[in-house]
Amino acid sequence: MAKKTIAALKEYFKVGKRPTESQFSDLIDSYIHMDAFNPNAYLPLSGGKMTGVLSLGSASATCISRDLSDITANSNFSRYFTKLTGSNGEIDSFGYYGAVTNTGSVTMNWGFIGGTTYNGKNAIRWTSDQRVAIGGSASVVPTTGYALDVIGNAYVRGDVTFAGGLNTYQGSLQVQHLGVNKLRADSANTILSGASSSATSGIFLRPAGDTVGTGQIIISTNGTQYVDNYNLLFGSQVAAGSSIFHTNISGANTPGYGIWMGHNLQFNGTDFIQPRGSLNSWAFTVNNHKGFSFNKANSSTVNGSAVSLIELVKISGAGVISTLNNGSSDQWNTAYSWGNHAGKYLPINYATPVNALPYQNDMLAVPVGTYAATVSTGAVNLPFTQAGGLISFGNTAVSTRLLGARDNSDNLWFQSGDGKGAWRQIASRDWVIAQLNSVSRAKMSSDEVSFAQARENNLSIKKEYEIDSAFYLEVNDETQFITVTGNQSSDMICNIAESYSQQEFKIINLSASSLINLQLKGNSTVVVEPMEYIKIYITQDLKVINLGKFPLEVLA
């Protein structure tokens, strides 16, 4: 007979019907007889223990499910799927924690494996968007944006391979060996560290491979960094890049012991090499044998050629600067102490007379008028009975200095005092010529001499300048009293390009909002605030004195 549904069986036994033999057979075949029932083949709906293996079959489409769809009240839930217990209580569990509405709609906060409760410390915890946390405790869930969140240290027995970057969520990034930091990085610093303070430890940069020590850069425990016989290169070397290298060949005229910075220059342990032969090479060294040294190598025309350096400038331990072509700074200092030389020299040779005034009386006569620099090439009195020359400095109110000679005389004559004394012969012409030829000669054209004399005669003692809309004024003026005013919308600059003895400056800022930056020879010295003025004085020995800053009071 056949198994029938409960509904079909009920139809057989309705009022007024008589079940047939086959229908009774269907009834008996549709239920399990107690002699054929195996309780181990079934799971009890409540309580009981399963002693066999739960198998869904290899082709089964069913699963173990916990159905919360018939919930009728909003609530949070903690549901265990499995729980391991012993006589000592709960040991481990697997389940879910979340919320469910009165319509049976479920939200999962997390699922968990390990631990005895949903909100204790779990071995693994996961969310509905496949984020996983290992070692989560209390309400800790996997961090948003990360597929795996390990709470605590991780121990990996094999290699770790990254397809992306290695980052730290917080704190410092640290790479250690046996608990000792090897690499540490935070928001401000990146630190590579050696193992210890041992003299054999350090940081080794090895361009040729981990086991190749040749050409490596070593940062050792004594704080030094060096490259022995090799270069650190910057930029394209074919296009005349730059390099830093260390040399260890003694001698003042050889590389010496020291560090070098070179442009279009390298060092191979023996020779300087020029990567690009069509250009010159340049190098600076701080060196045990060469001191501070600036060098050049001319173009070799062939890329990669060995070249010899020419020392252009050297600074000794005593601070003396020596140059290839222009002497040394001990000579420059002598000239520097003379002060400003502009307009201080007159030419030795005159093409034409300037302000000529021949003497009309004998040589005891006082020159007529005031003489700033008078030259005569045609004096008629002795000793200038023929064409000769006379130079006069000074004036009649103070004293007169006269110097003269004539073309056909081998004598040089001098008159001093008030101009009334006798003329004296002080030297021969040949001796003077020999002395003049042994020194440098300052030369000036006759037009320049004329301008200089006129400038001396008409020199003003007061002058005023104004800073215009260019906001910059440069003053190079020997006038004794100089006033500079500025009233521009933006900050202004007044640069005193040259200082002259016994000068006084007033720098007046008429602006209500802008500053005046006072510079001496291009170097910023003091700032004059709005509606203030400053007085400075330059002494005879060119010291610049600040006499003070004062507020302005505009009267009209």
mmCIF file of C-alpha atoms in Angstrom, residues 9 59 122 142 148 234 339 359 416:
data_model
loop_
_atom_site.group_PDB
_atom_site.id
_atom_site.type_symbol
_atom_site.label_atom_id
_atom_site.label_comp_id
_atom_site.label_asym_id
_atom_site.label_seq_id
_atom_site.Cartn_x
_atom_site.Cartn_y
_atom_site.Cartn_z
ATOM 1 C CA LEU A 9 -6.467 9.725 5.665
ATOM 2 C CA ALA A 59 23.873 16.607 -1.844
ATOM 3 C CA ASN A 122 35.847 36.110 22.070
ATOM 4 C CA PRO A 142 36.144 44.928 14.016
ATOM 5 C CA LEU A 148 40.896 41.988 9.871
ATOM 6 C CA PHE A 234 72.361 63.208 -7.243
ATOM 7 C CA GLY A 339 88.105 103.645 3.444
ATOM 8 C CA TYR A 359 102.119 133.389 -12.373
ATOM 9 C CA SER A 416 105.008 125.360 1.475
#
